[in-house]
XYZ file of C-alpha atoms in Angstrom:
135
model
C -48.567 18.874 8.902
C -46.366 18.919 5.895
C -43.363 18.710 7.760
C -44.488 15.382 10.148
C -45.369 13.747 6.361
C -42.094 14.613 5.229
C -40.322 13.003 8.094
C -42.356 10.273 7.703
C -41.167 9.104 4.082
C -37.697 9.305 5.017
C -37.967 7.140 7.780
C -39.410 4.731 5.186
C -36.998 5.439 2.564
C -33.671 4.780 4.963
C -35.708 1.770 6.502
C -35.865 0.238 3.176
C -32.442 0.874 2.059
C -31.032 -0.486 5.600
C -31.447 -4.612 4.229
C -29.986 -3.491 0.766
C -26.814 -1.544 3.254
C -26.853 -4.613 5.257
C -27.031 -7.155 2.021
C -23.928 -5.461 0.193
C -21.795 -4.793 3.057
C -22.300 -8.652 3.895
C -21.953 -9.635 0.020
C -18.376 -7.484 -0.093
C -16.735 -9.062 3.469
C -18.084 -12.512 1.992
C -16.249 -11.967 -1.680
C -13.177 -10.659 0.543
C -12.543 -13.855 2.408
C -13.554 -16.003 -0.451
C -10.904 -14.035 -3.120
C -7.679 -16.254 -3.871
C -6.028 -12.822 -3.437
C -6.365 -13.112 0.433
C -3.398 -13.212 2.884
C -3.413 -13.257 6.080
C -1.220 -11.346 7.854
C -0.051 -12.735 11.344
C 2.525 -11.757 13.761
C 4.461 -14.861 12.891
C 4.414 -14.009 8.814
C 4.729 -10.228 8.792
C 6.935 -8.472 7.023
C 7.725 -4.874 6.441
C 8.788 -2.786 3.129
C 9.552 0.559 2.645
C 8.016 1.797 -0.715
C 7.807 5.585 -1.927
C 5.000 7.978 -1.711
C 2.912 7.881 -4.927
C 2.583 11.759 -3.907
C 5.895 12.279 -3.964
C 7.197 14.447 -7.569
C 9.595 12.564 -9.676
C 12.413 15.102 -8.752
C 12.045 13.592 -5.369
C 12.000 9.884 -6.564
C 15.048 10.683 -8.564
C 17.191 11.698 -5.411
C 15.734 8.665 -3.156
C 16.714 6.386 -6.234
C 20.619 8.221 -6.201
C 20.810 8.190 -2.335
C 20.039 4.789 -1.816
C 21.801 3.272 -4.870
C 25.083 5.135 -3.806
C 24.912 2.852 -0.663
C 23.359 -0.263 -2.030
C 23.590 -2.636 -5.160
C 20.628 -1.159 -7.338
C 21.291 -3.343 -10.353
C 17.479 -5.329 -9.826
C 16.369 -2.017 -11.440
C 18.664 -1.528 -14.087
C 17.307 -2.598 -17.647
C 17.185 -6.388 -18.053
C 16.903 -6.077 -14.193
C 13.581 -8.081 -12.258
C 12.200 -4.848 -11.109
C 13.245 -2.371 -13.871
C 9.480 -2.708 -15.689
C 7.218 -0.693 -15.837
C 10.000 1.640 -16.092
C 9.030 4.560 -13.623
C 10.321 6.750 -11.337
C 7.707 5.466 -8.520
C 8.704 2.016 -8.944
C 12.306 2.306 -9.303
C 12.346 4.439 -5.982
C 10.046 1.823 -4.178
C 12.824 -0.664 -4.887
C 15.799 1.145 -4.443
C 14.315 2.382 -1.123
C 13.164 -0.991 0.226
C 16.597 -2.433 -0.839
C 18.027 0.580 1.529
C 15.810 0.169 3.903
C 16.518 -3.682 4.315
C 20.083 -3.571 4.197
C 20.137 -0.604 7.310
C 18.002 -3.664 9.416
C 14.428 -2.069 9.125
C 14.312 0.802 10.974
C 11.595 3.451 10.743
C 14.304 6.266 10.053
C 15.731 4.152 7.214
C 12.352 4.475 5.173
C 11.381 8.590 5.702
C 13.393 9.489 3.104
C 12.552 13.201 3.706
C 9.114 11.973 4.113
C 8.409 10.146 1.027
C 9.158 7.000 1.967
C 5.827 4.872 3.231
C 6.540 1.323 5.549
C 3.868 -1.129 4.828
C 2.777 -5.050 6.109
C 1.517 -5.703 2.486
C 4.586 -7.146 0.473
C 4.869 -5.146 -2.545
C 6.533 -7.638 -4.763
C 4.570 -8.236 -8.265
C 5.613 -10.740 -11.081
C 9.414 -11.576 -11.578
C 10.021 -8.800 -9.032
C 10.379 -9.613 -5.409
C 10.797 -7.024 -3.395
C 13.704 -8.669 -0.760
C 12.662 -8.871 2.677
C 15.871 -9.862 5.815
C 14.470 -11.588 8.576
């Protein structure tokens, strides 16, 4: 007997917390849409970026940032450089691997990187620095 009166206050407790579910989940994809942040990504205005790993140890930024500045111009993160702030090894290797990445014509192998490079449809680029993109 105790066990059928159990049951039956959590079928009343997840039936009343189903509209409040139901309510947020609406109230979050309704503030998505509405945010001035949105893009929409198409087929016609995607782009792709190769950024590091925020995993990856700063060791392994370090020699992503060497490789690919020894084969491309890296000066956008040198100081008084677009991109050089904030002044981290994460960010400077995002950069300096897109930069690669773009320059070698966008292929998947150009971004691994030993597996700490990441390809993404979201274009990184914050405040003065844009992060270039070849069509």
């Amino acid at each position: 007997m105790a066990k059928q009166s159990y049951r039956r206050v959590l079928r009343r407790q997840a039936k009343s917390n189903m509209p409040k579910a139901h309510i947020s989940i609406c109230l979050i994809i309704s503030l998505y849409f509405s945010s001035e942040n949105f893009t929409r990504v198409n087929s016609q205005s995607q782009g792709h970026w190769c950024i590091a790993n925020h995993v990856m140890d700063n060791e392994r930024l370090q020699k992503n940032i060497d490789f690919a500045c020894s084969k491309i111009d890296c000066r956008i993160i040198m100081e008084g450089g677009s991109c050089y702030d904030p002044n981290t090894p994460l960010n400077h290797a995002s950069v300096a691997m897109n930069l690669y990445y773009q320059a070698q014509g966008r292929h998947q192998r150009d971004c691994y990187f030993e597996g700490s490079g990441l390809i993404t449809v979201i274009d990184p680029s914050y405040g003065c620095c844009k992060y270039q993109y070849r069509k």
